[in-house]
C-alpha cells in the first residue's frame, strides 16, 4: 500500500514539474501584418472595392497590384516588372491601417491581387516586411 502511494506521489510530482508544451509558451506578436480582401469572382464593368488592412511597427509603403495570369512575385519590384497594374501605392503606419480602393475591370480574366509592405529605403526588390495575395476571376 505504501509503495503504491509512493509511486502515485512520484508520478504526480513528475507531471507537475514538466515544462509547458511549446504551443502554450508565449510568442511575440508580428510587427508587420497585411491582409487583402476583394471578391473572388466579379463581373466585367462592375465597380468593387479592394481592401488592404493590417499593422506596421514603422512607416512602410503599401503597394497593392493586380497580376494577370499567375501568382504573385516575391517582391514588389518583381511584380511591377511582370506588368502588374498598381491599384494602391500609399504610406501607412506606424500602427494599424485600412485602405480601400474602388476598381472596375473592363475585360475578363484570372489573376491575383498582390499586396506588399515595403521599406522604400531598401528598395522595391528587397524582402517585404509583409505580403498578402488573393486570387480573383473577372467574367
mmCIF file of N, CA and C in Angstrom:
data_model
loop_
_atom_site.group_PDB
_atom_site.id
_atom_site.type_symbol
_atom_site.label_atom_id
_atom_site.label_comp_id
_atom_site.label_asym_id
_atom_site.label_seq_id
_atom_site.Cartn_x
_atom_site.Cartn_y
_atom_site.Cartn_z
ATOM 1 N N UNK A 1 0.817 -1.183 0.000
ATOM 2 C CA UNK A 1 0.000 0.000 0.000
ATOM 3 C C UNK A 1 0.869 1.258 0.000
ATOM 4 N N UNK A 2 1.901 1.267 0.866
ATOM 5 C CA UNK A 2 2.788 2.424 0.923
ATOM 6 C C UNK A 2 3.570 2.579 -0.379
ATOM 7 N N UNK A 3 3.945 1.439 -0.979
ATOM 8 C CA UNK A 3 4.677 1.512 -2.252
ATOM 9 C C UNK A 3 3.798 2.128 -3.336
ATOM 10 N N UNK A 4 2.541 1.749 -3.346
ATOM 11 C CA UNK A 4 1.608 2.291 -4.325
ATOM 12 C C UNK A 4 1.446 3.801 -4.146
ATOM 13 N N UNK A 5 1.310 4.258 -2.915
ATOM 14 C CA UNK A 5 1.201 5.683 -2.634
ATOM 15 C C UNK A 5 2.475 6.421 -3.046
ATOM 16 N N UNK A 6 3.626 5.807 -2.803
ATOM 17 C CA UNK A 6 4.902 6.428 -3.168
ATOM 18 C C UNK A 6 5.013 6.566 -4.686
ATOM 19 N N UNK A 7 4.576 5.545 -5.419
ATOM 20 C CA UNK A 7 4.607 5.595 -6.885
ATOM 21 C C UNK A 7 3.649 6.665 -7.397
ATOM 22 N N UNK A 8 2.440 6.727 -6.851
ATOM 23 C CA UNK A 8 1.471 7.742 -7.261
ATOM 24 C C UNK A 8 1.978 9.147 -6.952
ATOM 25 N N UNK A 9 2.599 9.322 -5.799
ATOM 26 C CA UNK A 9 3.149 10.619 -5.424
ATOM 27 C C UNK A 9 4.286 11.009 -6.368
ATOM 28 N N UNK A 10 5.139 10.061 -6.717
ATOM 29 C CA UNK A 10 6.246 10.330 -7.641
ATOM 30 C C UNK A 10 5.716 10.717 -9.019
ATOM 31 N N UNK A 11 4.683 10.033 -9.492
ATOM 32 C CA UNK A 11 4.087 10.371 -10.784
ATOM 33 C C UNK A 11 3.448 11.752 -10.750
ATOM 34 N N UNK A 12 2.783 12.076 -9.662
ATOM 35 C CA UNK A 12 2.146 13.386 -9.535
ATOM 36 C C UNK A 12 3.187 14.497 -9.538
ATOM 37 N N UNK A 13 4.273 14.311 -8.820
ATOM 38 C CA UNK A 13 5.334 15.326 -8.788
ATOM 39 C C UNK A 13 6.006 15.473 -10.149
ATOM 40 N N UNK A 14 6.185 14.381 -10.868
ATOM 41 C CA UNK A 14 6.804 14.426 -12.190
ATOM 42 C C UNK A 14 5.934 15.208 -13.164
ATOM 43 N N UNK A 15 4.630 14.986 -13.131
ATOM 44 C CA UNK A 15 3.746 15.682 -14.065
ATOM 45 C C UNK A 15 3.654 17.165 -13.742
ATOM 46 N N UNK A 16 3.782 17.545 -12.478
ATOM 47 C CA UNK A 16 3.741 18.957 -12.105
ATOM 48 C C UNK A 16 5.017 19.660 -12.543
ATOM 49 N N UNK A 17 6.146 18.996 -12.472
ATOM 50 C CA UNK A 17 7.436 19.613 -12.771
ATOM 51 C C UNK A 17 7.743 19.676 -14.263
ATOM 52 N N UNK A 18 6.934 19.043 -15.109
ATOM 53 C CA UNK A 18 7.216 19.030 -16.549
ATOM 54 C C UNK A 18 6.964 20.414 -17.144
ATOM 55 N N UNK A 19 7.786 20.837 -18.105
ATOM 56 C CA UNK A 19 7.587 22.149 -18.724
ATOM 57 C C UNK A 19 6.335 22.174 -19.595
ATOM 58 N N UNK A 20 5.828 23.375 -19.835
ATOM 59 C CA UNK A 20 4.656 23.536 -20.694
ATOM 60 C C UNK A 20 5.013 23.198 -22.134
ATOM 61 N N UNK A 21 4.059 22.699 -22.907
ATOM 62 C CA UNK A 21 4.331 22.455 -24.323
ATOM 63 C C UNK A 21 4.627 23.769 -25.041
ATOM 64 N N UNK A 22 5.283 23.668 -26.186
ATOM 65 C CA UNK A 22 5.694 24.852 -26.947
ATOM 66 C C UNK A 22 4.500 25.719 -27.341
ATOM 67 N N UNK A 23 3.352 25.105 -27.599
ATOM 68 C CA UNK A 23 2.176 25.871 -28.020
ATOM 69 C C UNK A 23 1.677 26.777 -26.899
ATOM 70 N N UNK A 24 1.895 26.368 -25.660
ATOM 71 C CA UNK A 24 1.421 27.160 -24.539
ATOM 72 C C UNK A 24 2.368 28.315 -24.206
ATOM 73 N N UNK A 25 3.603 28.244 -24.689
ATOM 74 C CA UNK A 25 4.565 29.312 -24.430
ATOM 75 C C UNK A 25 4.146 30.578 -25.172
ATOM 76 N N UNK A 26 4.469 31.722 -24.596
ATOM 77 C CA UNK A 26 4.098 32.994 -25.218
ATOM 78 C C UNK A 26 4.945 33.230 -26.463
ATOM 79 N N UNK A 27 4.309 33.726 -27.519
ATOM 80 C CA UNK A 27 5.026 34.078 -28.740
ATOM 81 C C UNK A 27 4.940 35.580 -28.934
ATOM 82 N N UNK A 28 5.978 36.128 -29.510
ATOM 83 C CA UNK A 28 5.990 37.565 -29.765
ATOM 84 C C UNK A 28 5.071 37.871 -30.944
ATOM 85 N N UNK A 29 4.261 38.917 -30.837
ATOM 86 C CA UNK A 29 3.404 39.281 -31.975
ATOM 87 C C UNK A 29 4.249 39.792 -33.135
ATOM 88 N N UNK A 30 3.768 39.562 -34.340
ATOM 89 C CA UNK A 30 4.485 40.017 -35.530
ATOM 90 C C UNK A 30 4.362 41.534 -35.644
ATOM 91 N N UNK A 31 5.481 42.220 -35.927
ATOM 92 C CA UNK A 31 5.420 43.683 -36.015
ATOM 93 C C UNK A 31 4.747 44.194 -37.286
ATOM 94 N N UNK A 32 4.650 43.346 -38.323
ATOM 95 C CA UNK A 32 4.039 43.757 -39.586
ATOM 96 C C UNK A 32 3.048 42.691 -40.029
ATOM 97 N N UNK A 33 1.818 43.122 -40.345
ATOM 98 C CA UNK A 33 0.790 42.212 -40.864
ATOM 99 C C UNK A 33 0.085 42.894 -42.019
ATOM 100 N N UNK A 34 -0.328 42.092 -42.996
ATOM 101 C CA UNK A 34 -1.050 42.624 -44.148
ATOM 102 C C UNK A 34 -2.115 41.624 -44.568
ATOM 103 N N UNK A 35 -3.320 42.129 -44.814
ATOM 104 C CA UNK A 35 -4.443 41.322 -45.283
ATOM 105 C C UNK A 35 -5.062 42.025 -46.488
ATOM 106 N N UNK A 36 -5.579 41.236 -47.417
ATOM 107 C CA UNK A 36 -6.270 41.777 -48.595
ATOM 108 C C UNK A 36 -7.661 41.181 -48.677
ATOM 109 N N UNK A 37 -8.604 41.994 -49.128
ATOM 110 C CA UNK A 37 -9.939 41.482 -49.410
ATOM 111 C C UNK A 37 -10.435 42.071 -50.720
ATOM 112 N N UNK A 38 -11.014 41.216 -51.519
ATOM 113 C CA UNK A 38 -11.728 41.579 -52.744
ATOM 114 C C UNK A 38 -12.601 40.377 -53.070
ATOM 115 N N UNK A 39 -13.671 40.563 -53.821
ATOM 116 C CA UNK A 39 -14.481 39.398 -54.186
ATOM 117 C C UNK A 39 -13.650 38.411 -55.004
ATOM 118 N N UNK A 40 -13.878 37.129 -54.807
ATOM 119 C CA UNK A 40 -13.118 36.135 -55.568
ATOM 120 C C UNK A 40 -13.594 36.060 -57.017
ATOM 121 N N UNK A 41 -14.858 36.453 -57.261
ATOM 122 C CA UNK A 41 -15.409 36.494 -58.622
ATOM 123 C C UNK A 41 -16.166 37.802 -58.789
ATOM 124 N N UNK A 42 -16.000 38.415 -59.940
ATOM 125 C CA UNK A 42 -16.676 39.690 -60.187
ATOM 126 C C UNK A 42 -16.977 39.833 -61.669
ATOM 127 N N UNK A 43 -18.046 40.563 -61.984
ATOM 128 C CA UNK A 43 -18.442 40.803 -63.373
ATOM 129 C C UNK A 43 -17.628 41.932 -63.990
ATOM 130 N N UNK A 44 -17.357 41.811 -65.277
ATOM 131 C CA UNK A 44 -16.708 42.880 -66.024
ATOM 132 C C UNK A 44 -17.590 44.123 -65.982
ATOM 133 N N UNK A 45 -16.989 45.285 -65.777
ATOM 134 C CA UNK A 45 -17.733 46.533 -65.754
ATOM 135 C C UNK A 45 -18.382 46.872 -64.428
ATOM 136 N N UNK A 46 -18.286 45.989 -63.448
ATOM 137 C CA UNK A 46 -18.896 46.230 -62.138
ATOM 138 C C UNK A 46 -17.858 46.842 -61.192
ATOM 139 N N UNK A 47 -18.248 47.884 -60.466
ATOM 140 C CA UNK A 47 -17.350 48.527 -59.504
ATOM 141 C C UNK A 47 -17.315 47.700 -58.219
ATOM 142 N N UNK A 48 -16.110 47.402 -57.738
ATOM 143 C CA UNK A 48 -15.974 46.714 -56.458
ATOM 144 C C UNK A 48 -14.809 47.321 -55.685
ATOM 145 N N UNK A 49 -14.720 46.972 -54.410
ATOM 146 C CA UNK A 49 -13.709 47.557 -53.532
ATOM 147 C C UNK A 49 -12.627 46.543 -53.199
ATOM 148 N N UNK A 50 -11.380 46.979 -53.315
ATOM 149 C CA UNK A 50 -10.230 46.223 -52.827
ATOM 150 C C UNK A 50 -9.862 46.840 -51.482
ATOM 151 N N UNK A 51 -9.749 46.000 -50.466
ATOM 152 C CA UNK A 51 -9.440 46.489 -49.120
ATOM 153 C C UNK A 51 -8.127 45.872 -48.647
ATOM 154 N N UNK A 52 -7.241 46.711 -48.137
ATOM 155 C CA UNK A 52 -5.986 46.252 -47.535
ATOM 156 C C UNK A 52 -5.956 46.767 -46.101
ATOM 157 N N UNK A 53 -5.640 45.893 -45.156
ATOM 158 C CA UNK A 53 -5.551 46.320 -43.766
ATOM 159 C C UNK A 53 -4.476 45.521 -43.053
ATOM 160 N N UNK A 54 -4.033 46.057 -41.935
ATOM 161 C CA UNK A 54 -3.007 45.383 -41.153
ATOM 162 C C UNK A 54 -2.398 46.309 -40.140
ATOM 163 N N UNK A 55 -1.121 46.039 -39.823
ATOM 164 C CA UNK A 55 -0.409 46.908 -38.894
ATOM 165 C C UNK A 55 1.056 46.959 -39.290
ATOM 166 N N UNK A 56 1.674 48.080 -38.959
ATOM 167 C CA UNK A 56 3.083 48.291 -39.275
ATOM 168 C C UNK A 56 3.766 48.927 -38.075
ATOM 169 N N UNK A 57 4.842 48.318 -37.628
ATOM 170 C CA UNK A 57 5.583 48.847 -36.487
ATOM 171 C C UNK A 57 6.210 50.192 -36.842
ATOM 172 N N UNK A 58 6.714 50.302 -38.062
ATOM 173 C CA UNK A 58 7.307 51.548 -38.555
ATOM 174 C C UNK A 58 6.616 51.929 -39.853
ATOM 175 N N UNK A 59 6.842 53.147 -40.296
ATOM 176 C CA UNK A 59 6.249 53.620 -41.551
ATOM 177 C C UNK A 59 6.724 52.733 -42.707
ATOM 178 N N UNK A 60 5.775 52.294 -43.522
ATOM 179 C CA UNK A 60 6.064 51.461 -44.686
ATOM 180 C C UNK A 60 5.220 51.938 -45.856
ATOM 181 N N UNK A 61 5.609 51.520 -47.043
ATOM 182 C CA UNK A 61 4.835 51.815 -48.244
ATOM 183 C C UNK A 61 3.980 50.596 -48.559
ATOM 184 N N UNK A 62 2.681 50.811 -48.673
ATOM 185 C CA UNK A 62 1.744 49.753 -49.038
ATOM 186 C C UNK A 62 1.568 49.786 -50.547
ATOM 187 N N UNK A 63 1.858 48.668 -51.191
ATOM 188 C CA UNK A 63 1.678 48.552 -52.638
ATOM 189 C C UNK A 63 0.772 47.356 -52.894
ATOM 190 N N UNK A 64 -0.344 47.599 -53.571
ATOM 191 C CA UNK A 64 -1.263 46.529 -53.965
ATOM 192 C C UNK A 64 -1.414 46.607 -55.470
ATOM 193 N N UNK A 65 -1.157 45.492 -56.153
ATOM 194 C CA UNK A 65 -1.301 45.471 -57.608
ATOM 195 C C UNK A 65 -2.007 44.216 -58.074
ATOM 196 N N UNK A 66 -2.470 44.279 -59.311
ATOM 197 C CA UNK A 66 -3.135 43.147 -59.946
ATOM 198 C C UNK A 66 -2.151 42.530 -60.918
ATOM 199 N N UNK A 67 -1.954 41.222 -60.778
ATOM 200 C CA UNK A 67 -1.064 40.493 -61.679
ATOM 201 C C UNK A 67 -1.908 39.480 -62.453
ATOM 202 N N UNK A 68 -2.004 39.672 -63.755
ATOM 203 C CA UNK A 68 -2.816 38.785 -64.593
ATOM 204 C C UNK A 68 -2.078 37.476 -64.866
ATOM 205 N N UNK A 69 -2.814 36.395 -64.887
ATOM 206 C CA UNK A 69 -2.319 35.084 -65.320
ATOM 207 C C UNK A 69 -1.127 34.581 -64.523
ATOM 208 N N UNK A 70 -1.250 34.510 -63.240
ATOM 209 C CA UNK A 70 -0.161 33.914 -62.472
ATOM 210 C C UNK A 70 -0.196 34.278 -61.010
ATOM 211 N N UNK A 71 0.814 33.783 -60.312
ATOM 212 C CA UNK A 71 0.930 34.027 -58.881
ATOM 213 C C UNK A 71 1.704 35.313 -58.631
ATOM 214 N N UNK A 72 1.629 35.773 -57.414
ATOM 215 C CA UNK A 72 2.335 36.994 -57.023
ATOM 216 C C UNK A 72 3.842 36.739 -56.939
ATOM 217 N N UNK A 73 4.591 37.756 -57.296
ATOM 218 C CA UNK A 73 6.046 37.696 -57.187
ATOM 219 C C UNK A 73 6.451 37.847 -55.722
ATOM 220 N N UNK A 74 7.702 37.514 -55.411
ATOM 221 C CA UNK A 74 8.168 37.603 -54.030
ATOM 222 C C UNK A 74 8.407 39.033 -53.578
ATOM 223 N N UNK A 75 8.687 39.940 -54.510
ATOM 224 C CA UNK A 75 8.922 41.337 -54.146
ATOM 225 C C UNK A 75 8.038 42.251 -54.988
ATOM 226 N N UNK A 76 7.824 43.460 -54.498
ATOM 227 C CA UNK A 76 7.006 44.429 -55.232
ATOM 228 C C UNK A 76 7.685 44.835 -56.536
ATOM 229 N N UNK A 77 9.002 44.944 -56.529
ATOM 230 C CA UNK A 77 9.731 45.302 -57.746
ATOM 231 C C UNK A 77 9.554 44.261 -58.838
ATOM 232 N N UNK A 78 9.641 42.991 -58.469
ATOM 233 C CA UNK A 78 9.450 41.918 -59.447
ATOM 234 C C UNK A 78 8.020 41.916 -59.968
ATOM 235 N N UNK A 79 7.056 42.209 -59.104
ATOM 236 C CA UNK A 79 5.653 42.251 -59.531
ATOM 237 C C UNK A 79 5.425 43.381 -60.529
ATOM 238 N N UNK A 80 6.036 44.531 -60.288
ATOM 239 C CA UNK A 80 5.891 45.650 -61.227
ATOM 240 C C UNK A 80 6.535 45.328 -62.573
ATOM 241 N N UNK A 81 7.667 44.635 -62.548
ATOM 242 C CA UNK A 81 8.332 44.266 -63.812
ATOM 243 C C UNK A 81 7.526 43.241 -64.600
ATOM 244 N N UNK A 82 6.681 42.462 -63.923
ATOM 245 C CA UNK A 82 5.817 41.487 -64.601
ATOM 246 C C UNK A 82 4.544 42.154 -65.112
ATOM 247 N N UNK A 83 4.576 43.462 -65.281
ATOM 248 C CA UNK A 83 3.440 44.239 -65.787
ATOM 249 C C UNK A 83 2.250 44.219 -64.840
ATOM 250 N N UNK A 84 2.523 44.239 -63.553
ATOM 251 C CA UNK A 84 1.445 44.347 -62.580
ATOM 252 C C UNK A 84 0.824 45.733 -62.630
ATOM 253 N N UNK A 85 -0.496 45.792 -62.528
ATOM 254 C CA UNK A 85 -1.214 47.065 -62.544
ATOM 255 C C UNK A 85 -1.389 47.536 -61.103
ATOM 256 N N UNK A 86 -0.782 48.678 -60.758
ATOM 257 C CA UNK A 86 -0.813 49.180 -59.387
ATOM 258 C C UNK A 86 -2.184 49.775 -59.077
ATOM 259 N N UNK A 87 -2.809 49.296 -57.995
ATOM 260 C CA UNK A 87 -4.084 49.831 -57.518
ATOM 261 C C UNK A 87 -3.861 50.791 -56.355
ATOM 262 N N UNK A 88 -2.990 50.413 -55.431
ATOM 263 C CA UNK A 88 -2.738 51.220 -54.234
ATOM 264 C C UNK A 88 -1.236 51.402 -54.076
ATOM 265 N N UNK A 89 -0.812 52.629 -53.830
ATOM 266 C CA UNK A 89 0.583 52.946 -53.515
ATOM 267 C C UNK A 89 0.534 54.081 -52.497
ATOM 268 N N UNK A 90 0.643 53.726 -51.231
ATOM 269 C CA UNK A 90 0.407 54.707 -50.171
ATOM 270 C C UNK A 90 1.280 54.398 -48.955
ATOM 271 N N UNK A 91 1.696 55.425 -48.244
ATOM 272 C CA UNK A 91 2.424 55.247 -46.991
ATOM 273 C C UNK A 91 1.442 54.924 -45.871
ATOM 274 N N UNK A 92 1.814 53.953 -45.028
ATOM 275 C CA UNK A 92 0.988 53.554 -43.894
ATOM 276 C C UNK A 92 1.871 53.405 -42.657
ATOM 277 N N UNK A 93 1.237 53.398 -41.483
ATOM 278 C CA UNK A 93 1.948 53.168 -40.240
ATOM 279 C C UNK A 93 2.650 54.415 -39.735
ATOM 280 N N UNK A 94 3.196 54.351 -38.565
ATOM 281 C CA UNK A 94 3.149 53.197 -37.668
ATOM 282 C C UNK A 94 1.758 53.006 -37.053
ATOM 283 N N UNK A 95 1.457 51.762 -36.739
ATOM 284 C CA UNK A 95 0.161 51.426 -36.161
ATOM 285 C C UNK A 95 -0.730 50.689 -37.146
ATOM 286 N N UNK A 96 -2.007 50.601 -36.802
ATOM 287 C CA UNK A 96 -2.982 49.904 -37.645
ATOM 288 C C UNK A 96 -3.390 50.792 -38.811
ATOM 289 N N UNK A 97 -3.750 50.147 -39.916
ATOM 290 C CA UNK A 97 -4.187 50.897 -41.097
ATOM 291 C C UNK A 97 -5.252 50.119 -41.848
ATOM 292 N N UNK A 98 -6.082 50.855 -42.594
ATOM 293 C CA UNK A 98 -7.072 50.296 -43.510
ATOM 294 C C UNK A 98 -7.121 51.201 -44.727
ATOM 295 N N UNK A 99 -7.012 50.614 -45.913
ATOM 296 C CA UNK A 99 -7.052 51.378 -47.161
ATOM 297 C C UNK A 99 -8.045 50.698 -48.094
ATOM 298 N N UNK A 100 -8.986 51.467 -48.638
ATOM 299 C CA UNK A 100 -9.965 50.965 -49.605
ATOM 300 C C UNK A 100 -9.721 51.628 -50.953
ATOM 301 N N UNK A 101 -9.959 50.870 -52.022
ATOM 302 C CA UNK A 101 -9.790 51.407 -53.369
ATOM 303 C C UNK A 101 -10.856 50.802 -54.285
ATOM 304 N N UNK A 102 -11.567 51.645 -55.011
ATOM 305 C CA UNK A 102 -12.597 51.186 -55.961
ATOM 306 C C UNK A 102 -11.925 50.777 -57.272
ATOM 307 N N UNK A 103 -12.392 49.655 -57.836
ATOM 308 C CA UNK A 103 -11.794 49.092 -59.049
ATOM 309 C C UNK A 103 -12.895 48.676 -60.018
ATOM 310 N N UNK A 104 -12.640 48.842 -61.316
ATOM 311 C CA UNK A 104 -13.518 48.339 -62.377
ATOM 312 C C UNK A 104 -12.638 47.638 -63.410
ATOM 313 N N UNK A 105 -12.928 46.383 -63.705
ATOM 314 C CA UNK A 105 -12.226 45.670 -64.774
ATOM 315 C C UNK A 105 -13.060 45.761 -66.041
ATOM 316 N N UNK A 106 -12.410 46.028 -67.169
ATOM 317 C CA UNK A 106 -13.137 46.155 -68.431
ATOM 318 C C UNK A 106 -12.986 44.929 -69.317
ATOM 319 N N UNK A 107 -12.148 43.974 -68.901
ATOM 320 C CA UNK A 107 -12.017 42.740 -69.680
ATOM 321 C C UNK A 107 -11.915 41.552 -68.724
ATOM 322 N N UNK A 108 -12.408 40.387 -69.149
ATOM 323 C CA UNK A 108 -12.385 39.208 -68.280
ATOM 324 C C UNK A 108 -10.979 38.629 -68.144
ATOM 325 N N UNK A 109 -10.790 37.841 -67.090
ATOM 326 C CA UNK A 109 -9.510 37.168 -66.894
ATOM 327 C C UNK A 109 -9.366 36.614 -65.488
ATOM 328 N N UNK A 110 -8.291 35.860 -65.292
ATOM 329 C CA UNK A 110 -7.927 35.310 -63.985
ATOM 330 C C UNK A 110 -6.619 35.947 -63.555
ATOM 331 N N UNK A 111 -6.511 36.264 -62.295
ATOM 332 C CA UNK A 111 -5.271 36.856 -61.819
ATOM 333 C C UNK A 111 -5.207 36.868 -60.311
ATOM 334 N N UNK A 112 -4.245 37.614 -59.805
ATOM 335 C CA UNK A 112 -4.038 37.714 -58.365
ATOM 336 C C UNK A 112 -3.871 39.159 -57.950
ATOM 337 N N UNK A 113 -4.452 39.489 -56.817
ATOM 338 C CA UNK A 113 -4.149 40.757 -56.166
ATOM 339 C C UNK A 113 -2.960 40.489 -55.261
ATOM 340 N N UNK A 114 -1.934 41.308 -55.372
ATOM 341 C CA UNK A 114 -0.698 41.110 -54.629
ATOM 342 C C UNK A 114 -0.435 42.330 -53.760
ATOM 343 N N UNK A 115 -0.251 42.129 -52.472
ATOM 344 C CA UNK A 115 -0.003 43.231 -51.554
ATOM 345 C C UNK A 115 1.353 43.099 -50.894
ATOM 346 N N UNK A 116 2.032 44.230 -50.730
ATOM 347 C CA UNK A 116 3.369 44.252 -50.141
ATOM 348 C C UNK A 116 3.494 45.444 -49.194
ATOM 349 N N UNK A 117 4.107 45.242 -48.036
ATOM 350 C CA UNK A 117 4.538 46.334 -47.164
ATOM 351 C C UNK A 117 6.042 46.458 -47.363
ATOM 352 N N UNK A 118 6.473 47.590 -47.914
ATOM 353 C CA UNK A 118 7.854 47.740 -48.367
ATOM 354 C C UNK A 118 8.557 48.854 -47.601
ATOM 355 N N UNK A 119 9.804 48.606 -47.232
ATOM 356 C CA UNK A 119 10.669 49.661 -46.712
ATOM 357 C C UNK A 119 11.318 50.313 -47.929
ATOM 358 N N UNK A 120 10.815 51.473 -48.327
ATOM 359 C CA UNK A 120 11.250 52.125 -49.566
ATOM 360 C C UNK A 120 12.750 52.431 -49.551
ATOM 361 N N UNK A 121 13.318 52.671 -48.367
ATOM 362 C CA UNK A 121 14.749 52.971 -48.274
ATOM 363 C C UNK A 121 15.598 51.789 -48.748
ATOM 364 N N UNK A 122 15.087 50.571 -48.589
ATOM 365 C CA UNK A 122 15.812 49.376 -49.035
ATOM 366 C C UNK A 122 15.517 49.035 -50.487
ATOM 367 N N UNK A 123 14.495 49.642 -51.070
ATOM 368 C CA UNK A 123 14.162 49.396 -52.468
ATOM 369 C C UNK A 123 13.036 48.395 -52.635
ATOM 370 N N UNK A 124 12.424 48.432 -53.806
ATOM 371 C CA UNK A 124 11.286 47.554 -54.093
ATOM 372 C C UNK A 124 11.684 46.089 -54.249
ATOM 373 N N UNK A 125 12.963 45.827 -54.509
ATOM 374 C CA UNK A 125 13.399 44.446 -54.692
ATOM 375 C C UNK A 125 13.861 43.781 -53.397
ATOM 376 N N UNK A 126 13.815 44.511 -52.288
ATOM 377 C CA UNK A 126 14.170 43.908 -51.004
ATOM 378 C C UNK A 126 12.988 43.083 -50.488
ATOM 379 N N UNK A 127 13.277 42.198 -49.550
ATOM 380 C CA UNK A 127 12.220 41.363 -48.967
ATOM 381 C C UNK A 127 11.204 42.269 -48.278
ATOM 382 N N UNK A 128 9.913 42.127 -48.605
ATOM 383 C CA UNK A 128 8.903 42.983 -47.970
ATOM 384 C C UNK A 128 8.724 42.638 -46.488
ATOM 385 N N UNK A 129 8.287 43.626 -45.724
ATOM 386 C CA UNK A 129 8.012 43.401 -44.296
ATOM 387 C C UNK A 129 6.829 42.453 -44.124
ATOM 388 N N UNK A 130 5.879 42.490 -45.060
ATOM 389 C CA UNK A 130 4.727 41.579 -45.055
ATOM 390 C C UNK A 130 4.190 41.477 -46.476
ATOM 391 N N UNK A 131 3.560 40.331 -46.779
ATOM 392 C CA UNK A 131 2.946 40.113 -48.093
ATOM 393 C C UNK A 131 1.576 39.498 -47.898
ATOM 394 N N UNK A 132 0.716 39.702 -48.894
ATOM 395 C CA UNK A 132 -0.593 39.046 -48.909
ATOM 396 C C UNK A 132 -1.023 38.902 -50.361
ATOM 397 N N UNK A 133 -1.866 37.911 -50.640
ATOM 398 C CA UNK A 133 -2.359 37.738 -52.010
ATOM 399 C C UNK A 133 -3.779 37.188 -51.976
ATOM 400 N N UNK A 134 -4.469 37.401 -53.081
ATOM 401 C CA UNK A 134 -5.846 36.911 -53.219
ATOM 402 C C UNK A 134 -6.119 36.679 -54.696
ATOM 403 N N UNK A 135 -6.612 35.480 -55.024
ATOM 404 C CA UNK A 135 -6.966 35.151 -56.404
ATOM 405 C C UNK A 135 -8.302 35.808 -56.750
ATOM 406 N N UNK A 136 -8.413 36.268 -57.993
ATOM 407 C CA UNK A 136 -9.655 36.905 -58.434
ATOM 408 C C UNK A 136 -9.943 36.498 -59.877
ATOM 409 N N UNK A 137 -11.219 36.233 -60.163
ATOM 410 C CA UNK A 137 -11.674 35.891 -61.510
ATOM 411 C C UNK A 137 -12.669 36.946 -61.969
ATOM 412 N N UNK A 138 -12.414 37.515 -63.141
ATOM 413 C CA UNK A 138 -13.309 38.503 -63.736
ATOM 414 C C UNK A 138 -13.967 37.846 -64.942
ATOM 415 N N UNK A 139 -15.295 37.866 -64.987
ATOM 416 C CA UNK A 139 -16.004 37.241 -66.116
ATOM 417 C C UNK A 139 -17.046 38.158 -66.687
#
